[in-house]
Short mmCIF file of C-alpha atoms in Angstrom, two decimals:
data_model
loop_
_atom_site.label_atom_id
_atom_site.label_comp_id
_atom_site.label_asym_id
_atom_site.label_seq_id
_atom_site.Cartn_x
_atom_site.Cartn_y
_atom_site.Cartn_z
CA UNK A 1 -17.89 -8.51 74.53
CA UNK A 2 -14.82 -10.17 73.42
CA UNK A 3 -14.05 -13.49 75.61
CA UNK A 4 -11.06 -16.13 74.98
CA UNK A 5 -9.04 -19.01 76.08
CA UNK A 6 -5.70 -20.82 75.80
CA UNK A 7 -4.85 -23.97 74.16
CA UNK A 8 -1.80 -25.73 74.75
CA UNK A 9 0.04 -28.19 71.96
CA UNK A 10 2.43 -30.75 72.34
CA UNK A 11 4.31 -31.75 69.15
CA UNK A 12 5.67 -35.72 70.54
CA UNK A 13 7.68 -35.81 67.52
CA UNK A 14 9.97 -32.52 67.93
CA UNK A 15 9.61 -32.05 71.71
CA UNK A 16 8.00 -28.71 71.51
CA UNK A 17 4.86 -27.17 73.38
CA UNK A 18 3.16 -24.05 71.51
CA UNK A 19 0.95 -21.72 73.41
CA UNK A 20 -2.28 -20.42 71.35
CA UNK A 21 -4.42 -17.65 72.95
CA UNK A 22 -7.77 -17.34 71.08
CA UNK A 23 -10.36 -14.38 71.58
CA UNK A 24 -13.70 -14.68 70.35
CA UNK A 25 -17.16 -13.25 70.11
CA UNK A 26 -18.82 -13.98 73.47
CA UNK A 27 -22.17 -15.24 71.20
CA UNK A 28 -20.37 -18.38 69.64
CA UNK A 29 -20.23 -21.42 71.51
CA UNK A 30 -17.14 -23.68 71.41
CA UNK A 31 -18.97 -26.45 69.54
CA UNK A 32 -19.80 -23.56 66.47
CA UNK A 33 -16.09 -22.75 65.95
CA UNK A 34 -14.10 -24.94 63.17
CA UNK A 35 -11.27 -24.91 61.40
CA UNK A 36 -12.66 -22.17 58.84
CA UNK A 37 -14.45 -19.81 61.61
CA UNK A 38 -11.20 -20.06 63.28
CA UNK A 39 -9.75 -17.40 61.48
CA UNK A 40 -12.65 -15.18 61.15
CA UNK A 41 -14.09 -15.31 63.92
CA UNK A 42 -11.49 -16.17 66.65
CA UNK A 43 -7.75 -14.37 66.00
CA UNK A 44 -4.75 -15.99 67.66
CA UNK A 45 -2.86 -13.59 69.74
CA UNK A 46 0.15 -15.13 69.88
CA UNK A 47 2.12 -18.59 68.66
CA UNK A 48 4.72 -18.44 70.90
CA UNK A 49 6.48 -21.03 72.77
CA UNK A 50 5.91 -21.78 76.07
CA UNK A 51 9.17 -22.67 78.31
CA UNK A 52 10.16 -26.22 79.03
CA UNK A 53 12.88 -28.77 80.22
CA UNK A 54 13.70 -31.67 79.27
CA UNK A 55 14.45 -34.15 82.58
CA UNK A 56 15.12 -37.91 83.05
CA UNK A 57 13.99 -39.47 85.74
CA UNK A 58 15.10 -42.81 87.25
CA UNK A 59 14.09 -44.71 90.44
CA UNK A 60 16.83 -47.67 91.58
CA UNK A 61 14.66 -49.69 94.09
CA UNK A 62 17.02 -51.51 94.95
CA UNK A 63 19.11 -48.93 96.64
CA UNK A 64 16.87 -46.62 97.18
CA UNK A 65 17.97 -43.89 94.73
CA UNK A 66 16.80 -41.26 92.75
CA UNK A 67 18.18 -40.11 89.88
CA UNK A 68 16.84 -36.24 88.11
CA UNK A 69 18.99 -35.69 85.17
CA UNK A 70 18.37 -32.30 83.74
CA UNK A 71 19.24 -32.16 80.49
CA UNK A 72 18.46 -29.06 78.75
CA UNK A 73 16.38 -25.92 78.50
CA UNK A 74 13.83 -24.72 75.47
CA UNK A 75 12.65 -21.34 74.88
CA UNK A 76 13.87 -19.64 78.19
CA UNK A 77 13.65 -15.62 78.12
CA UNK A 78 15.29 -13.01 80.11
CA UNK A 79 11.89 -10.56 80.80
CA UNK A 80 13.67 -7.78 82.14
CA UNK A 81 16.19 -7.11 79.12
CA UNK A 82 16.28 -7.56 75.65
CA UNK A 83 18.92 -10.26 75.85
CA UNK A 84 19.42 -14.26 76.13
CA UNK A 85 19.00 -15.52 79.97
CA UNK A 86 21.68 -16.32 82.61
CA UNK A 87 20.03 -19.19 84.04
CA UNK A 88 20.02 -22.36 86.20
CA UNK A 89 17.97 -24.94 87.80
CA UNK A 90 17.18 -25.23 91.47
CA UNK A 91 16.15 -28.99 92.20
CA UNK A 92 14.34 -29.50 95.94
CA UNK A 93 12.91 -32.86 97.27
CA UNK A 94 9.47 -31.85 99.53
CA UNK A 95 8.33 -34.62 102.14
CA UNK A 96 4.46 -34.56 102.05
CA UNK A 97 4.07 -32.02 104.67
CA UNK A 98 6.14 -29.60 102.40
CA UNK A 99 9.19 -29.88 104.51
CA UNK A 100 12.56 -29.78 102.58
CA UNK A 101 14.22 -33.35 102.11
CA UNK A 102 17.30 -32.39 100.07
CA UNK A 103 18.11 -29.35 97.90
CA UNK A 104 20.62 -28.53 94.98
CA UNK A 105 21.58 -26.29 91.91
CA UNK A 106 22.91 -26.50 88.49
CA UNK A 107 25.92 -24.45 87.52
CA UNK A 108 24.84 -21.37 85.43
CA UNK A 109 24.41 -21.05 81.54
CA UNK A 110 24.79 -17.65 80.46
CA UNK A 111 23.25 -15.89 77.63
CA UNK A 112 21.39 -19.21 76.25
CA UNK A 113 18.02 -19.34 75.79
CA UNK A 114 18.22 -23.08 74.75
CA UNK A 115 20.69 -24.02 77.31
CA UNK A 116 22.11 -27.47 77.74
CA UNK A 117 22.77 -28.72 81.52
CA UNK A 118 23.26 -32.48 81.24
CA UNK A 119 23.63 -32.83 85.26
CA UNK A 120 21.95 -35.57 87.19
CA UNK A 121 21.22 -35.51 90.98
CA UNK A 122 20.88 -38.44 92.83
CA UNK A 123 18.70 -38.39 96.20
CA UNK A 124 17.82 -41.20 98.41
CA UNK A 125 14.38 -41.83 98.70
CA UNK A 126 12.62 -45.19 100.13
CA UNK A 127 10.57 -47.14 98.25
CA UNK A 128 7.48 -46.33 101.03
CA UNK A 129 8.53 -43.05 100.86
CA UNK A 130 8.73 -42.63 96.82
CA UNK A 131 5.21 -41.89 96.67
CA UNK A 132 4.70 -39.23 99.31
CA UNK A 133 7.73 -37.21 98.21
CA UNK A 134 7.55 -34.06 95.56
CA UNK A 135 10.68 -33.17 93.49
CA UNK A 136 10.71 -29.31 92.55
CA UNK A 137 12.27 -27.93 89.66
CA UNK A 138 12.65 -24.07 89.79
CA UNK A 139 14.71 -22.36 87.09
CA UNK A 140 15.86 -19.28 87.42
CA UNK A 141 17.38 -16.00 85.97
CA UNK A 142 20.32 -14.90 87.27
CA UNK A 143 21.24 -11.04 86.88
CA UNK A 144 24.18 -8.92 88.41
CA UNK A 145 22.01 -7.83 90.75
CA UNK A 146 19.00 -10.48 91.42
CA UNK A 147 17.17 -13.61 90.27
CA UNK A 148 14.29 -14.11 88.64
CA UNK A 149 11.99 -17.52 88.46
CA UNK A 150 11.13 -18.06 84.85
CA UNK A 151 8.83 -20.90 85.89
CA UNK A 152 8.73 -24.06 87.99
CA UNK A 153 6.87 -27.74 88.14
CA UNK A 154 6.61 -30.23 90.51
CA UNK A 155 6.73 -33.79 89.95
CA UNK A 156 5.47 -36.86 92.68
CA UNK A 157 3.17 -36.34 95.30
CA UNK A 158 1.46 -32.75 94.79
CA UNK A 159 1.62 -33.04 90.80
CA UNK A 160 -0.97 -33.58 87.73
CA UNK A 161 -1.44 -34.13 84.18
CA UNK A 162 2.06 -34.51 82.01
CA UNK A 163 4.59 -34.23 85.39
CA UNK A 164 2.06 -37.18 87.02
CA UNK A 165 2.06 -39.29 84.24
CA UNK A 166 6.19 -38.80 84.06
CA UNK A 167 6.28 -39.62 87.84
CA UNK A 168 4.19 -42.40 87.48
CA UNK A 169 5.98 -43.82 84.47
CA UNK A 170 9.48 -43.68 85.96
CA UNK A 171 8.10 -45.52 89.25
CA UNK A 172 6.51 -48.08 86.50
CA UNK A 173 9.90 -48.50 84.72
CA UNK A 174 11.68 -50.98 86.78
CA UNK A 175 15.08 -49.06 86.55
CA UNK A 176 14.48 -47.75 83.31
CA UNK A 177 15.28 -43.97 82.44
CA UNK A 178 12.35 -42.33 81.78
CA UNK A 179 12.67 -39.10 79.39
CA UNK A 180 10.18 -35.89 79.44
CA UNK A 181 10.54 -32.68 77.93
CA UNK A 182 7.76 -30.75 80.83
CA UNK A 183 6.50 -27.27 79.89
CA UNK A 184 6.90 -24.99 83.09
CA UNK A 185 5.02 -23.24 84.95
CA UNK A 186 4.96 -19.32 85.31
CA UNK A 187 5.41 -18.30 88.62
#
């Protein structure tokens, strides 16, 4: 029986996430595999990339603003045709109890897979409140017809890993743009 799991990699340097699927032989234990019995005995499926966004966050205590710049898209696909996406992002601020705060949208990019937004939203948040608040980023495909969600994250309250450690870092920062490429999640 053949059994498998997914790695994720993030390259710091370039700003890019690769997605590695790996099947092996249900006998070997993780600790037996190296570099070597990598190839023969566990096959890659697949180094694709994964889709991401790169986002700035800033928090202005002060006046009780923040500020989501999203400035650009990696790797986005169009699943239902053959051709680059029509996409944009849908930003929404979540209170705790999952109740929507604010709520806005990017223009749409057409036929860019690697599309460049460079639009910032600023919402008021509290300083009391900055930590029991959840921004959503959504981005979607955009046919004649319908739209598609080509993947999401959250970042603040209900968050983990990467989009916690951004969220924590920009409330850190002390004013200070704080700059994340985040891969996203499939819905």
């Amino acid at each position: 029986m053949l059994e498998g799991f997914q790695i994720l990699v993030r390259n710091t340097v370039q700003g890019t996430i690769h997605k590695i699927k790996f099947v092996c032989d249900s006998q070997m234990s993780v600790s037996e595999m190296s570099c070597s019995e990598s190839t023969s005995a566990c096959q890659s499926l697949e180094d694709g990339s994964v889709p991401e966004i790169l986002i700035s966050l800033l928090y202005n205590a002060t006046n009780g603003r923040l500020s989501a710049e999203v400035i650009k898209g990696s790797h986005l696909k169009n699943w239902a045709a053959n051709r680059p996406p029509n996409t944009y992002v849908k930003l929404t601020l979540l209170k705790s109890t999952d109740q929507e705060m604010s709520e806005c949208k990017i223009s749409i990019r057409r036929g860019q897979p690697n599309p460049v937004y460079k639009e910032t939203f600023v919402f008021q948040v509290t300083l009391f409140q900055l930590s029991h608040v959840t921004l959503m980023l959504s981005v979607y495909n955009k046919s004649s017809m319908r739209r598609k969600m080509i993947g999401w994250i959250y970042l603040g309250l209900n968050s983990s890993g990467e989009e916690l450690n951004h969220w924590t870092e920009m409330k850190e920062s002390k004013g200070r743009q704080v700059r994340r490429w985040q891969a996203l999640l499939e819905s």
